[in-house]
Amino acid sequence: MRKNLVAANWKMHGSRSENSRLLEAIKLGVSSLDCEVLICPPSIYLEQLEKELAGTNLALGAQNAYPKHSGAFTGEVSFAMLTEFCCTHVIVGHSERRELFAESNDFVAEKFIAALEAGLSPILCVGETKAQRERGETNSVILAQLKAVVNRAGIAAFANALVAYEPVWAIGSGLTASPQQAQEVHAEIRRFLAEQDSDISKKLSILYGGSVKGSNAAELFRQKDIDGGLVGGASLNAEEFITICKAFD
């Protein structure tokens, strides 16, 4: 059975005091829900959140890591290091990593494999730009991103992973794919993976990650192939994020 999950991607936001205030409100608001909740802070705050989430029903994830176990990679952290802070998940292939840091499909696949080898569940992000959508390239772009991972990791690797569809044109823009547009892409992702292994495809959770808000979460989550959300800006507002999580109720 597919699990419902809402993941908070705090991106490069936060401070010790802000984190504590936000977490305190979130913990009170999501204490008994029908979905799993994951918090992904900047890596420098993982130790703080590990302590503050202890004993709660919230899981801890990371936003990024480097696919080598150790070495002369100044400024990077390895996937194995993340496990020392009780991380269960890690985001790979986010559009901001692909665009701002020139991460290729092959490099994302390398990260995906490294995450699994460290015992983490990767959340593989895929998505198209506005120009690509306007040219009718949405499916071809997303399938190329998926194929790069399937070809290197194998379809069996997806048994311990999640996929997040994030239309690049909707991230931070205030725009959102309509529930129907999102469902069409989610269905295409599941169809492609079903061609490789139908059982894994049926059990795979696919999150939507394009400007999820309290006002659109319920309608998005009612779609057949949308199993949750990867939430950016709205996850920095406790009331908004709690409303999104409660959409599953």
PDB file of C-alpha atoms in Angstrom:
ATOM      1  CA  MET A   1       0.000   0.000   0.000  1.00  0.00           C
ATOM      2  CA  ARG A   2       1.287   3.463  -0.887  1.00  0.00           C
ATOM      3  CA  LYS A   3       2.015   5.729   2.043  1.00  0.00           C
ATOM      4  CA  ASN A   4       0.847   9.311   2.221  1.00  0.00           C
ATOM      5  CA  LEU A   5       3.661  11.708   3.092  1.00  0.00           C
ATOM      6  CA  VAL A   6       4.083  15.462   3.358  1.00  0.00           C
ATOM      7  CA  ALA A   7       7.694  16.655   3.335  1.00  0.00           C
ATOM      8  CA  ALA A   8       8.791  20.137   4.388  1.00  0.00           C
ATOM      9  CA  ASN A   9      11.729  21.449   2.373  1.00  0.00           C
ATOM     10  CA  TRP A  10      12.979  24.454   4.345  1.00  0.00           C
ATOM     11  CA  LYS A  11      15.604  25.224   1.683  1.00  0.00           C
ATOM     12  CA  MET A  12      18.134  27.840   2.920  1.00  0.00           C
ATOM     13  CA  HIS A  13      15.964  29.242   5.696  1.00  0.00           C
ATOM     14  CA  GLY A  14      16.009  29.113   9.473  1.00  0.00           C
ATOM     15  CA  SER A  15      17.895  29.857  12.646  1.00  0.00           C
ATOM     16  CA  ARG A  16      18.032  27.986  15.931  1.00  0.00           C
ATOM     17  CA  SER A  17      15.325  30.142  17.498  1.00  0.00           C
ATOM     18  CA  GLU A  18      13.117  30.225  14.379  1.00  0.00           C
ATOM     19  CA  ASN A  19      13.415  26.464  13.986  1.00  0.00           C
ATOM     20  CA  SER A  20      12.325  25.838  17.563  1.00  0.00           C
ATOM     21  CA  ARG A  21       9.286  28.095  17.285  1.00  0.00           C
ATOM     22  CA  LEU A  22       8.211  26.573  13.983  1.00  0.00           C
ATOM     23  CA  LEU A  23       8.707  23.001  15.141  1.00  0.00           C
ATOM     24  CA  GLU A  24       6.823  23.541  18.383  1.00  0.00           C
ATOM     25  CA  ALA A  25       3.761  24.713  16.466  1.00  0.00           C
ATOM     26  CA  ILE A  26       4.024  21.940  13.871  1.00  0.00           C
ATOM     27  CA  LYS A  27       4.399  19.218  16.504  1.00  0.00           C
ATOM     28  CA  LEU A  28       1.205  20.355  18.210  1.00  0.00           C
ATOM     29  CA  GLY A  29      -0.710  20.544  14.948  1.00  0.00           C
ATOM     30  CA  VAL A  30       0.228  17.199  13.395  1.00  0.00           C
ATOM     31  CA  SER A  31       0.232  14.932  16.438  1.00  0.00           C
ATOM     32  CA  SER A  32      -2.518  12.665  15.052  1.00  0.00           C
ATOM     33  CA  LEU A  33      -2.822  12.650  11.282  1.00  0.00           C
ATOM     34  CA  ASP A  34      -3.415  10.167   8.482  1.00  0.00           C
ATOM     35  CA  CYS A  35      -0.120  10.947   6.794  1.00  0.00           C
ATOM     36  CA  GLU A  36       3.584  10.792   7.542  1.00  0.00           C
ATOM     37  CA  VAL A  37       5.358  14.120   8.052  1.00  0.00           C
ATOM     38  CA  LEU A  38       8.990  14.728   7.151  1.00  0.00           C
ATOM     39  CA  ILE A  39      11.074  17.820   7.934  1.00  0.00           C
ATOM     40  CA  CYS A  40      14.112  18.614   5.751  1.00  0.00           C
ATOM     41  CA  PRO A  41      16.138  21.530   7.191  1.00  0.00           C
ATOM     42  CA  PRO A  42      19.513  22.893   6.061  1.00  0.00           C
ATOM     43  CA  SER A  43      22.146  20.329   7.026  1.00  0.00           C
ATOM     44  CA  ILE A  44      23.700  22.612   9.647  1.00  0.00           C
ATOM     45  CA  TYR A  45      20.493  22.247  11.714  1.00  0.00           C
ATOM     46  CA  LEU A  46      20.166  18.457  11.532  1.00  0.00           C
ATOM     47  CA  GLU A  47      21.569  17.956  15.028  1.00  0.00           C
ATOM     48  CA  GLN A  48      19.143  20.504  16.480  1.00  0.00           C
ATOM     49  CA  LEU A  49      16.153  18.907  14.786  1.00  0.00           C
ATOM     50  CA  GLU A  50      17.236  15.396  15.715  1.00  0.00           C
ATOM     51  CA  LYS A  51      16.953  16.422  19.366  1.00  0.00           C
ATOM     52  CA  GLU A  52      13.740  18.413  19.002  1.00  0.00           C
ATOM     53  CA  LEU A  53      11.952  15.705  17.009  1.00  0.00           C
ATOM     54  CA  ALA A  54      12.914  12.873  19.372  1.00  0.00           C
ATOM     55  CA  GLY A  55       9.834  11.107  20.664  1.00  0.00           C
ATOM     56  CA  THR A  56       7.506  12.665  18.071  1.00  0.00           C
ATOM     57  CA  ASN A  57       5.831  11.181  15.011  1.00  0.00           C
ATOM     58  CA  LEU A  58       7.799  13.482  12.692  1.00  0.00           C
ATOM     59  CA  ALA A  59      10.686  12.131  10.626  1.00  0.00           C
ATOM     60  CA  LEU A  60      13.910  13.921   9.721  1.00  0.00           C
ATOM     61  CA  GLY A  61      15.285  14.268   6.215  1.00  0.00           C
ATOM     62  CA  ALA A  62      18.067  16.116   4.423  1.00  0.00           C
ATOM     63  CA  GLN A  63      18.068  18.360   1.379  1.00  0.00           C
ATOM     64  CA  ASN A  64      21.279  17.214  -0.261  1.00  0.00           C
ATOM     65  CA  ALA A  65      24.528  15.264   0.065  1.00  0.00           C
ATOM     66  CA  TYR A  66      27.566  14.327  -2.026  1.00  0.00           C
ATOM     67  CA  PRO A  67      27.836  10.812  -3.510  1.00  0.00           C
ATOM     68  CA  LYS A  68      31.245   9.889  -2.133  1.00  0.00           C
ATOM     69  CA  HIS A  69      31.786   8.259   1.238  1.00  0.00           C
ATOM     70  CA  SER A  70      34.635  10.603   2.182  1.00  0.00           C
ATOM     71  CA  GLY A  71      37.465  12.573   0.625  1.00  0.00           C
ATOM     72  CA  ALA A  72      38.742  15.994  -0.373  1.00  0.00           C
ATOM     73  CA  PHE A  73      35.356  17.562  -1.130  1.00  0.00           C
ATOM     74  CA  THR A  74      35.440  20.807   0.827  1.00  0.00           C
ATOM     75  CA  GLY A  75      32.054  21.986   2.000  1.00  0.00           C
ATOM     76  CA  GLU A  76      30.215  18.749   1.215  1.00  0.00           C
ATOM     77  CA  VAL A  77      28.607  16.134   3.464  1.00  0.00           C
ATOM     78  CA  SER A  78      28.211  12.461   2.607  1.00  0.00           C
ATOM     79  CA  PHE A  79      25.024  10.444   2.708  1.00  0.00           C
ATOM     80  CA  ALA A  80      26.538   8.267   5.429  1.00  0.00           C
ATOM     81  CA  MET A  81      27.040  11.355   7.596  1.00  0.00           C
ATOM     82  CA  LEU A  82      23.316  12.069   7.407  1.00  0.00           C
ATOM     83  CA  THR A  83      22.486   8.774   9.060  1.00  0.00           C
ATOM     84  CA  GLU A  84      24.345   9.859  12.208  1.00  0.00           C
ATOM     85  CA  PHE A  85      21.513  12.353  12.778  1.00  0.00           C
ATOM     86  CA  CYS A  86      18.700   9.799  12.395  1.00  0.00           C
ATOM     87  CA  CYS A  87      17.802  10.983   8.904  1.00  0.00           C
ATOM     88  CA  THR A  88      15.470   8.617   7.076  1.00  0.00           C
ATOM     89  CA  HIS A  89      15.097  10.440   3.754  1.00  0.00           C
ATOM     90  CA  VAL A  90      17.089  12.745   1.494  1.00  0.00           C
ATOM     91  CA  ILE A  91      16.040  14.883  -1.468  1.00  0.00           C
ATOM     92  CA  VAL A  92      17.947  14.282  -4.717  1.00  0.00           C
ATOM     93  CA  GLY A  93      17.591  15.990  -8.063  1.00  0.00           C
ATOM     94  CA  HIS A  94      15.677  19.035  -6.874  1.00  0.00           C
ATOM     95  CA  SER A  95      15.255  21.507  -9.741  1.00  0.00           C
ATOM     96  CA  GLU A  96      17.290  24.119  -7.880  1.00  0.00           C
ATOM     97  CA  ARG A  97      20.197  21.664  -7.664  1.00  0.00           C
ATOM     98  CA  ARG A  98      19.834  20.802 -11.345  1.00  0.00           C
ATOM     99  CA  GLU A  99      19.611  24.443 -12.453  1.00  0.00           C
ATOM    100  CA  LEU A 100      21.813  26.391 -10.019  1.00  0.00           C
ATOM    101  CA  PHE A 101      24.474  23.731  -9.486  1.00  0.00           C
ATOM    102  CA  ALA A 102      24.353  22.083 -12.924  1.00  0.00           C
ATOM    103  CA  GLU A 103      23.544  18.605 -11.613  1.00  0.00           C
ATOM    104  CA  SER A 104      23.037  16.312 -14.593  1.00  0.00           C
ATOM    105  CA  ASN A 105      20.649  13.377 -14.806  1.00  0.00           C
ATOM    106  CA  ASP A 106      23.608  11.004 -14.423  1.00  0.00           C
ATOM    107  CA  PHE A 107      24.902  12.811 -11.338  1.00  0.00           C
ATOM    108  CA  VAL A 108      21.438  12.697  -9.783  1.00  0.00           C
ATOM    109  CA  ALA A 109      21.372   8.955 -10.469  1.00  0.00           C
ATOM    110  CA  GLU A 110      24.737   8.625  -8.696  1.00  0.00           C
ATOM    111  CA  LYS A 111      23.290  10.448  -5.687  1.00  0.00           C
ATOM    112  CA  PHE A 112      20.202   8.238  -5.737  1.00  0.00           C
ATOM    113  CA  ILE A 113      22.374   5.127  -5.526  1.00  0.00           C
ATOM    114  CA  ALA A 114      24.590   6.615  -2.800  1.00  0.00           C
ATOM    115  CA  ALA A 115      21.519   7.442  -0.714  1.00  0.00           C
ATOM    116  CA  LEU A 116      20.262   3.865  -0.898  1.00  0.00           C
ATOM    117  CA  GLU A 117      23.699   2.475  -0.080  1.00  0.00           C
ATOM    118  CA  ALA A 118      23.704   4.629   3.068  1.00  0.00           C
ATOM    119  CA  GLY A 119      20.320   3.227   4.093  1.00  0.00           C
ATOM    120  CA  LEU A 120      18.341   6.370   3.244  1.00  0.00           C
ATOM    121  CA  SER A 121      15.174   6.682   1.172  1.00  0.00           C
ATOM    122  CA  PRO A 122      15.824   9.104  -1.692  1.00  0.00           C
ATOM    123  CA  ILE A 123      13.075  11.470  -2.799  1.00  0.00           C
ATOM    124  CA  LEU A 124      13.826  11.759  -6.509  1.00  0.00           C
ATOM    125  CA  CYS A 125      12.642  15.079  -7.944  1.00  0.00           C
ATOM    126  CA  VAL A 126      11.686  15.337 -11.596  1.00  0.00           C
ATOM    127  CA  GLY A 127      10.054  18.153 -13.511  1.00  0.00           C
ATOM    128  CA  GLU A 128       9.967  20.414 -16.552  1.00  0.00           C
ATOM    129  CA  THR A 129      10.558  24.126 -17.099  1.00  0.00           C
ATOM    130  CA  LYS A 130       7.905  26.467 -18.449  1.00  0.00           C
ATOM    131  CA  ALA A 131       9.571  26.530 -21.865  1.00  0.00           C
ATOM    132  CA  GLN A 132       9.680  22.738 -22.001  1.00  0.00           C
ATOM    133  CA  ARG A 133       5.986  22.498 -21.104  1.00  0.00           C
ATOM    134  CA  GLU A 134       5.075  25.062 -23.749  1.00  0.00           C
ATOM    135  CA  ARG A 135       6.986  23.029 -26.336  1.00  0.00           C
ATOM    136  CA  GLY A 136       5.073  19.902 -25.337  1.00  0.00           C
ATOM    137  CA  GLU A 137       8.189  18.256 -23.887  1.00  0.00           C
ATOM    138  CA  THR A 138       6.911  17.597 -20.344  1.00  0.00           C
ATOM    139  CA  ASN A 139       6.746  13.814 -20.606  1.00  0.00           C
ATOM    140  CA  SER A 140       9.980  13.412 -22.559  1.00  0.00           C
ATOM    141  CA  VAL A 141      11.933  15.549 -20.071  1.00  0.00           C
ATOM    142  CA  ILE A 142      10.567  13.712 -17.049  1.00  0.00           C
ATOM    143  CA  LEU A 143      11.018  10.266 -18.564  1.00  0.00           C
ATOM    144  CA  ALA A 144      14.643  11.109 -19.410  1.00  0.00           C
ATOM    145  CA  GLN A 145      15.207  12.062 -15.768  1.00  0.00           C
ATOM    146  CA  LEU A 146      13.622   8.807 -14.606  1.00  0.00           C
ATOM    147  CA  LYS A 147      15.395   6.626 -17.169  1.00  0.00           C
ATOM    148  CA  ALA A 148      18.803   7.928 -16.061  1.00  0.00           C
ATOM    149  CA  VAL A 149      18.103   6.564 -12.578  1.00  0.00           C
ATOM    150  CA  VAL A 150      16.439   3.328 -13.679  1.00  0.00           C
ATOM    151  CA  ASN A 151      19.300   2.552 -16.061  1.00  0.00           C
ATOM    152  CA  ARG A 152      21.944   2.977 -13.353  1.00  0.00           C
ATOM    153  CA  ALA A 153      20.139   1.862 -10.198  1.00  0.00           C
ATOM    154  CA  GLY A 154      17.630  -0.631 -11.588  1.00  0.00           C
ATOM    155  CA  ILE A 155      13.889  -0.570 -11.056  1.00  0.00           C
ATOM    156  CA  ALA A 156      14.167  -2.608  -7.837  1.00  0.00           C
ATOM    157  CA  ALA A 157      15.836   0.408  -6.205  1.00  0.00           C
ATOM    158  CA  PHE A 158      12.524   2.270  -6.349  1.00  0.00           C
ATOM    159  CA  ALA A 159      11.076  -0.095  -3.758  1.00  0.00           C
ATOM    160  CA  ASN A 160      12.892   2.038  -1.156  1.00  0.00           C
ATOM    161  CA  ALA A 161      12.430   5.449  -2.778  1.00  0.00           C
ATOM    162  CA  LEU A 162       9.857   8.120  -3.519  1.00  0.00           C
ATOM    163  CA  VAL A 163       9.404  10.338  -6.557  1.00  0.00           C
ATOM    164  CA  ALA A 164       8.377  13.998  -6.416  1.00  0.00           C
ATOM    165  CA  TYR A 165       6.983  15.763  -9.476  1.00  0.00           C
ATOM    166  CA  GLU A 166       7.881  19.439  -9.288  1.00  0.00           C
ATOM    167  CA  PRO A 167       6.972  21.554 -12.303  1.00  0.00           C
ATOM    168  CA  VAL A 168       9.875  24.004 -12.303  1.00  0.00           C
ATOM    169  CA  TRP A 169       7.632  26.798 -13.548  1.00  0.00           C
ATOM    170  CA  ALA A 170       5.465  26.508 -10.423  1.00  0.00           C
ATOM    171  CA  ILE A 171       8.196  26.562  -7.763  1.00  0.00           C
ATOM    172  CA  GLY A 172       8.248  29.836  -5.867  1.00  0.00           C
ATOM    173  CA  SER A 173       6.226  31.516  -8.610  1.00  0.00           C
ATOM    174  CA  GLY A 174       2.831  31.349  -6.957  1.00  0.00           C
ATOM    175  CA  LEU A 175       1.670  29.289  -9.937  1.00  0.00           C
ATOM    176  CA  THR A 176       0.466  25.754  -9.436  1.00  0.00           C
ATOM    177  CA  ALA A 177      -0.282  22.990 -11.880  1.00  0.00           C
ATOM    178  CA  SER A 178      -3.986  22.298 -11.812  1.00  0.00           C
ATOM    179  CA  PRO A 179      -4.924  19.051 -10.054  1.00  0.00           C
ATOM    180  CA  GLN A 180      -5.681  17.594 -13.487  1.00  0.00           C
ATOM    181  CA  GLN A 181      -2.303  18.667 -14.922  1.00  0.00           C
ATOM    182  CA  ALA A 182      -0.493  17.252 -11.908  1.00  0.00           C
ATOM    183  CA  GLN A 183      -2.454  13.993 -12.051  1.00  0.00           C
ATOM    184  CA  GLU A 184      -1.637  13.530 -15.733  1.00  0.00           C
ATOM    185  CA  VAL A 185       2.096  13.734 -15.045  1.00  0.00           C
ATOM    186  CA  HIS A 186       1.894  11.538 -11.943  1.00  0.00           C
ATOM    187  CA  ALA A 187      -0.005   8.935 -13.951  1.00  0.00           C
ATOM    188  CA  GLU A 188       2.654   9.064 -16.679  1.00  0.00           C
ATOM    189  CA  ILE A 189       5.404   8.543 -14.100  1.00  0.00           C
ATOM    190  CA  ARG A 190       3.579   5.541 -12.657  1.00  0.00           C
ATOM    191  CA  ARG A 191       2.858   4.160 -16.148  1.00  0.00           C
ATOM    192  CA  PHE A 192       6.529   4.343 -17.138  1.00  0.00           C
ATOM    193  CA  LEU A 193       7.701   2.649 -13.951  1.00  0.00           C
ATOM    194  CA  ALA A 194       4.970   0.004 -14.306  1.00  0.00           C
ATOM    195  CA  GLU A 195       6.546  -0.977 -17.623  1.00  0.00           C
ATOM    196  CA  GLN A 196       9.653  -1.892 -15.630  1.00  0.00           C
ATOM    197  CA  ASP A 197       7.870  -3.492 -12.631  1.00  0.00           C
ATOM    198  CA  SER A 198       4.126  -3.164 -12.038  1.00  0.00           C
ATOM    199  CA  ASP A 199       4.292  -4.164  -8.375  1.00  0.00           C
ATOM    200  CA  ILE A 200       6.883  -1.523  -7.499  1.00  0.00           C
ATOM    201  CA  SER A 201       4.950   1.084  -9.464  1.00  0.00           C
ATOM    202  CA  LYS A 202       1.726   0.322  -7.571  1.00  0.00           C
ATOM    203  CA  LYS A 203       3.472   0.720  -4.199  1.00  0.00           C
ATOM    204  CA  LEU A 204       5.533   3.814  -5.071  1.00  0.00           C
ATOM    205  CA  SER A 205       4.523   7.083  -3.411  1.00  0.00           C
ATOM    206  CA  ILE A 206       4.636  10.033  -5.807  1.00  0.00           C
ATOM    207  CA  LEU A 207       4.578  13.495  -4.234  1.00  0.00           C
ATOM    208  CA  TYR A 208       3.579  16.776  -5.854  1.00  0.00           C
ATOM    209  CA  GLY A 209       6.045  19.616  -5.366  1.00  0.00           C
ATOM    210  CA  GLY A 210       4.876  22.734  -7.161  1.00  0.00           C
ATOM    211  CA  SER A 211       3.692  25.465  -4.772  1.00  0.00           C
ATOM    212  CA  VAL A 212       1.491  23.275  -2.583  1.00  0.00           C
ATOM    213  CA  LYS A 213      -0.643  25.481  -0.315  1.00  0.00           C
ATOM    214  CA  GLY A 214      -3.360  25.007   2.248  1.00  0.00           C
ATOM    215  CA  SER A 215      -5.886  26.213  -0.297  1.00  0.00           C
ATOM    216  CA  ASN A 216      -5.068  23.601  -2.982  1.00  0.00           C
ATOM    217  CA  ALA A 217      -3.706  20.628  -1.009  1.00  0.00           C
ATOM    218  CA  ALA A 218      -6.995  18.777  -0.502  1.00  0.00           C
ATOM    219  CA  GLU A 219      -7.907  18.835  -4.185  1.00  0.00           C
ATOM    220  CA  LEU A 220      -4.384  17.801  -5.206  1.00  0.00           C
ATOM    221  CA  PHE A 221      -4.294  14.931  -2.710  1.00  0.00           C
ATOM    222  CA  ARG A 222      -7.653  13.619  -3.936  1.00  0.00           C
ATOM    223  CA  GLN A 223      -6.082  12.747  -7.289  1.00  0.00           C
ATOM    224  CA  LYS A 224      -5.566   9.039  -7.903  1.00  0.00           C
ATOM    225  CA  ASP A 225      -1.778   9.132  -8.297  1.00  0.00           C
ATOM    226  CA  ILE A 226      -0.824  11.963  -5.922  1.00  0.00           C
ATOM    227  CA  ASP A 227       0.302  10.561  -2.592  1.00  0.00           C
ATOM    228  CA  GLY A 228       1.479  13.700  -0.813  1.00  0.00           C
ATOM    229  CA  GLY A 229       3.499  16.838  -1.194  1.00  0.00           C
ATOM    230  CA  LEU A 230       7.034  18.188  -1.196  1.00  0.00           C
ATOM    231  CA  VAL A 231       6.335  21.594   0.315  1.00  0.00           C
ATOM    232  CA  GLY A 232       8.681  24.572   0.013  1.00  0.00           C
ATOM    233  CA  GLY A 233       7.700  28.072   1.100  1.00  0.00           C
ATOM    234  CA  ALA A 234       4.450  27.015   2.770  1.00  0.00           C
ATOM    235  CA  SER A 235       6.374  24.720   5.127  1.00  0.00           C
ATOM    236  CA  LEU A 236       7.908  27.793   6.803  1.00  0.00           C
ATOM    237  CA  ASN A 237       4.467  28.847   8.024  1.00  0.00           C
ATOM    238  CA  ALA A 238       3.222  26.480  10.725  1.00  0.00           C
ATOM    239  CA  GLU A 239      -0.487  27.148  10.193  1.00  0.00           C
ATOM    240  CA  GLU A 240      -0.209  26.743   6.427  1.00  0.00           C
ATOM    241  CA  PHE A 241       1.873  23.577   6.684  1.00  0.00           C
ATOM    242  CA  ILE A 242      -0.491  22.008   9.232  1.00  0.00           C
ATOM    243  CA  THR A 243      -3.430  22.752   6.925  1.00  0.00           C
ATOM    244  CA  ILE A 244      -1.628  20.938   4.103  1.00  0.00           C
ATOM    245  CA  CYS A 245      -0.955  17.915   6.301  1.00  0.00           C
ATOM    246  CA  LYS A 246      -4.567  17.846   7.477  1.00  0.00           C
ATOM    247  CA  ALA A 247      -5.771  17.747   3.855  1.00  0.00           C
ATOM    248  CA  PHE A 248      -5.530  13.959   4.029  1.00  0.00           C
ATOM    249  CA  ASP A 249      -8.206  13.921   6.719  1.00  0.00           C
TER     250      ASP A 249
END
